[in-house]
Coordinates of C-alpha atoms in Angstrom, one line a residue:
Chain S
G1 CA 87.9 109.1 92.3
D2 CA 90.2 106.7 90.7
S3 CA 89.8 103.0 91.5
V4 CA 90.5 99.5 90.4
T5 CA 88.1 96.6 90.8
Q6 CA 89.5 93.2 90.7
M7 CA 88.0 89.7 90.4
E8 CA 87.5 88.2 93.8
G9 CA 89.6 85.3 94.8
P10 CA 90.9 82.9 95.7
V11 CA 91.4 81.1 92.5
T12 CA 92.5 77.5 92.3
L13 CA 93.6 75.9 89.0
S14 CA 95.2 72.7 87.9
E15 CA 98.5 73.0 86.2
E16 CA 98.3 73.8 82.5
A17 CA 94.8 75.3 82.9
F18 CA 93.8 78.7 81.3
L19 CA 93.9 81.7 83.6
T20 CA 91.8 84.9 83.5
I21 CA 91.8 87.4 86.2
N22 CA 89.4 90.3 85.5
C23 CA 90.3 93.9 86.2
T24 CA 88.3 97.0 85.5
Y25 CA 89.2 100.6 86.4
T26 CA 87.7 104.0 86.9
A27 CA 89.9 107.0 86.1
T28 CA 89.9 110.4 84.5
G29 CA 92.1 110.9 81.5
Y30 CA 94.3 108.2 80.2
P31 CA 96.0 106.2 83.0
S32 CA 98.7 103.6 82.6
L33 CA 97.7 100.1 83.7
F34 CA 99.8 97.5 85.5
W35 CA 99.8 94.0 86.8
Y36 CA 102.0 93.3 89.8
V37 CA 102.6 89.9 91.4
Q38 CA 103.4 89.2 95.0
Y39 CA 105.0 85.9 96.0
P40 CA 104.6 84.7 99.6
G41 CA 106.7 86.8 101.9
E42 CA 107.9 89.2 99.2
G43 CA 107.2 92.6 97.9
L44 CA 105.4 93.4 94.6
Q45 CA 107.1 92.8 91.3
L46 CA 106.0 94.3 88.1
L47 CA 104.6 91.7 85.8
L48 CA 103.5 93.8 82.8
K49 CA 102.1 97.1 81.9
A50 CA 100.4 99.1 79.2
T51 CA 100.5 102.8 78.8
K52 CA 97.8 103.5 76.2
A53 CA 94.6 102.2 74.8
D54 CA 94.9 98.9 72.8
D55 CA 98.4 98.3 74.0
K56 CA 99.1 94.7 75.1
G57 CA 101.5 94.1 77.9
S58 CA 103.1 90.7 78.1
N59 CA 105.7 88.9 80.2
K60 CA 106.4 85.2 81.2
G61 CA 103.4 84.0 79.2
F62 CA 101.0 86.5 80.8
E63 CA 99.2 89.0 78.7
A64 CA 96.8 91.9 79.3
T65 CA 95.3 94.3 76.8
Y66 CA 94.3 97.9 77.7
R67 CA 90.7 98.2 76.6
K68 CA 89.5 101.7 77.0
E69 CA 86.0 101.0 75.7
T70 CA 85.3 98.5 78.5
T71 CA 87.8 100.2 80.9
S72 CA 89.4 96.8 81.5
F73 CA 92.8 95.2 81.7
H74 CA 92.2 91.5 82.2
L75 CA 95.2 89.2 82.9
E76 CA 95.4 86.0 81.0
K77 CA 97.8 83.1 80.7
G78 CA 97.3 80.1 78.5
S79 CA 98.9 77.4 80.6
V80 CA 99.6 78.1 84.3
Q81 CA 102.4 76.4 86.3
V82 CA 102.7 75.7 90.0
S83 CA 105.3 78.4 90.2
D84 CA 102.6 81.0 89.2
S85 CA 101.0 80.6 92.6
A86 CA 100.9 84.1 94.0
V87 CA 98.7 87.1 94.6
Y88 CA 98.1 89.3 91.5
F89 CA 97.3 93.0 91.8
C90 CA 95.9 95.2 89.1
A91 CA 96.9 98.8 89.4
L92 CA 96.6 102.2 87.6
N93 CA 98.8 105.2 87.6
R94 CA 97.1 108.4 86.5
H95 CA 100.4 110.3 85.9
T96 CA 99.3 113.2 88.0
G97 CA 100.8 112.8 91.5
N98 CA 102.3 109.5 90.4
Q99 CA 100.6 107.4 93.0
F100 CA 99.3 103.9 92.2
Y101 CA 95.8 102.8 92.8
F102 CA 95.7 99.0 93.5
G103 CA 92.9 96.5 93.4
T104 CA 92.5 94.2 96.3
G105 CA 94.5 91.4 94.8
T106 CA 93.6 87.9 93.6
S107 CA 95.2 84.9 95.1
L108 CA 96.0 82.2 92.7
T109 CA 96.9 78.7 93.7
V110 CA 98.0 76.2 91.0
I111 CA 97.9 72.6 91.9
P112 CA 99.9 69.8 90.2
Chain L
N1 CA 122.3 96.8 91.5
A2 CA 120.5 96.5 94.8
G3 CA 116.8 96.9 94.7
V4 CA 114.7 98.9 97.2
M5 CA 115.6 97.9 100.7
Q6 CA 113.4 98.1 103.7
N7 CA 114.2 97.4 107.3
P8 CA 113.3 95.9 109.6
R9 CA 111.4 93.1 107.8
H10 CA 109.3 92.4 110.8
L11 CA 108.6 94.8 113.7
V12 CA 106.6 94.1 116.8
R13 CA 105.5 96.9 119.0
R14 CA 103.2 97.2 122.0
R15 CA 100.3 99.6 121.9
G16 CA 101.5 103.1 122.6
Q17 CA 105.1 102.6 121.4
E18 CA 106.6 104.2 118.4
A19 CA 107.4 102.4 115.1
R20 CA 110.1 103.5 112.7
L21 CA 110.3 102.0 109.3
R22 CA 113.2 102.6 106.9
C23 CA 113.4 102.5 103.2
S24 CA 116.5 102.9 101.0
P25 CA 115.5 103.5 97.4
M26 CA 117.2 102.0 94.4
K27 CA 120.4 103.7 93.4
G28 CA 119.7 106.8 91.4
H29 CA 116.1 107.0 92.5
S30 CA 115.0 110.2 94.2
H31 CA 111.3 109.5 94.4
V32 CA 109.9 107.4 97.3
Y33 CA 106.4 106.2 98.0
W34 CA 104.9 104.5 101.0
Y35 CA 101.9 102.1 100.8
R36 CA 100.1 100.2 103.5
Q37 CA 98.6 96.8 103.0
L38 CA 96.0 95.8 105.5
P39 CA 95.1 92.1 105.9
E40 CA 93.1 90.8 102.9
E41 CA 93.3 94.2 101.2
G42 CA 95.3 95.8 98.4
L43 CA 97.9 98.4 98.8
K44 CA 96.8 101.9 99.7
F45 CA 98.9 104.9 98.9
M46 CA 100.1 106.9 101.9
V47 CA 102.7 109.4 100.9
Y48 CA 105.0 110.5 98.1
L49 CA 108.3 112.1 98.8
Q50 CA 111.3 113.5 97.0
K51 CA 114.5 114.4 98.7
E52 CA 113.7 116.7 101.7
N53 CA 110.1 117.3 100.3
I54 CA 106.7 115.8 100.8
I55 CA 105.0 115.9 97.5
D56 CA 101.7 114.2 98.3
E57 CA 100.5 113.0 101.7
S58 CA 96.9 112.6 100.8
G59 CA 96.8 109.0 102.0
M60 CA 98.4 109.6 105.4
P61 CA 96.3 109.4 108.5
K62 CA 96.1 112.9 110.0
E63 CA 97.5 111.9 113.3
R64 CA 100.4 109.9 114.6
F65 CA 101.9 109.2 111.1
S66 CA 104.8 111.1 109.6
A67 CA 107.3 110.6 106.8
E68 CA 110.5 112.1 105.8
F69 CA 113.2 111.6 103.1
P70 CA 116.3 113.5 104.2
K71 CA 119.0 114.7 102.0
E72 CA 121.2 111.9 103.3
G73 CA 120.0 108.5 104.4
P74 CA 116.9 106.5 104.0
S75 CA 113.3 107.5 104.0
I76 CA 111.6 107.0 107.4
L77 CA 107.9 106.3 108.1
R78 CA 107.2 107.0 111.7
I79 CA 104.1 105.9 113.6
Q80 CA 103.7 107.3 117.1
Q81 CA 101.6 105.7 119.8
V82 CA 100.8 102.6 117.7
V83 CA 97.4 100.9 118.0
R84 CA 96.3 97.4 117.0
G85 CA 94.8 98.8 113.8
D86 CA 98.2 99.9 112.6
S87 CA 99.2 96.2 112.2
A88 CA 99.8 95.9 108.5
A89 CA 102.5 95.4 105.9
Y90 CA 104.1 98.7 104.9
F91 CA 105.7 98.8 101.5
C92 CA 108.1 101.4 100.1
A93 CA 108.6 102.0 96.4
S94 CA 111.0 104.2 94.5
S95 CA 111.2 105.6 91.0
A96 CA 113.8 107.5 89.0
T97 CA 111.4 110.2 87.7
S98 CA 108.0 111.7 88.6
D99 CA 106.5 110.5 85.3
A100 CA 104.0 107.6 85.5
G101 CA 105.8 104.4 85.1
E102 CA 107.4 101.7 87.1
Q103 CA 107.7 101.9 90.8
Y104 CA 110.1 99.4 92.2
F105 CA 108.8 97.9 95.5
G106 CA 110.7 96.8 98.5
P107 CA 110.0 93.6 100.4
G108 CA 107.9 95.4 103.0
T109 CA 108.0 95.7 106.7
R110 CA 105.4 93.7 108.6
L111 CA 104.3 95.6 111.7
T112 CA 102.5 93.8 114.4
V113 CA 101.1 95.7 117.3
T114 CA 100.4 93.6 120.4

């Protein structure tokens, strides 16, 4: 079945450090891939998405490239800020049925 | 333009009671999805509804859980005879179409069963 595997957390970084959160997926066909962010006490917010192979999603300095050959969608940011502290979820949507499959989430804490 | 609204935000129930969680989708959205987030886990799909229809309930537990999305009013997720294992955050999402794309999430209802 469809699934998403995410890098285990928690991750703690110093401000301005480089961030990578790994995400790989298993799915039939050509799913769309997403990163959602959840700030403490809030719901999920869409961070970025990519709908086909080699697409790059980007937003707020975060980027992720849809790599079909490695079935990956790793999240990166060149210089993290304290305000980026949150839980990040990788997800896929296989179009059929329109349900999302989420990874377990990676908690990021950025310290000044 | 109000986002997805859920209420209550926090709900405490004793074992054996019923829990009712409400979700009002974004304006213009007729597709609603419920997800459950257990502690330390990601969100798990429960059910997908359109107005007055259940489209996919493959993630719903077979007993005690039900969902509806009536013609008028919010979508309701109902849990009968709650048990401690039902304690979780329940998120609702909505979308404008059935095509794969963005689902807009509400802030969630955190259910605690004592």
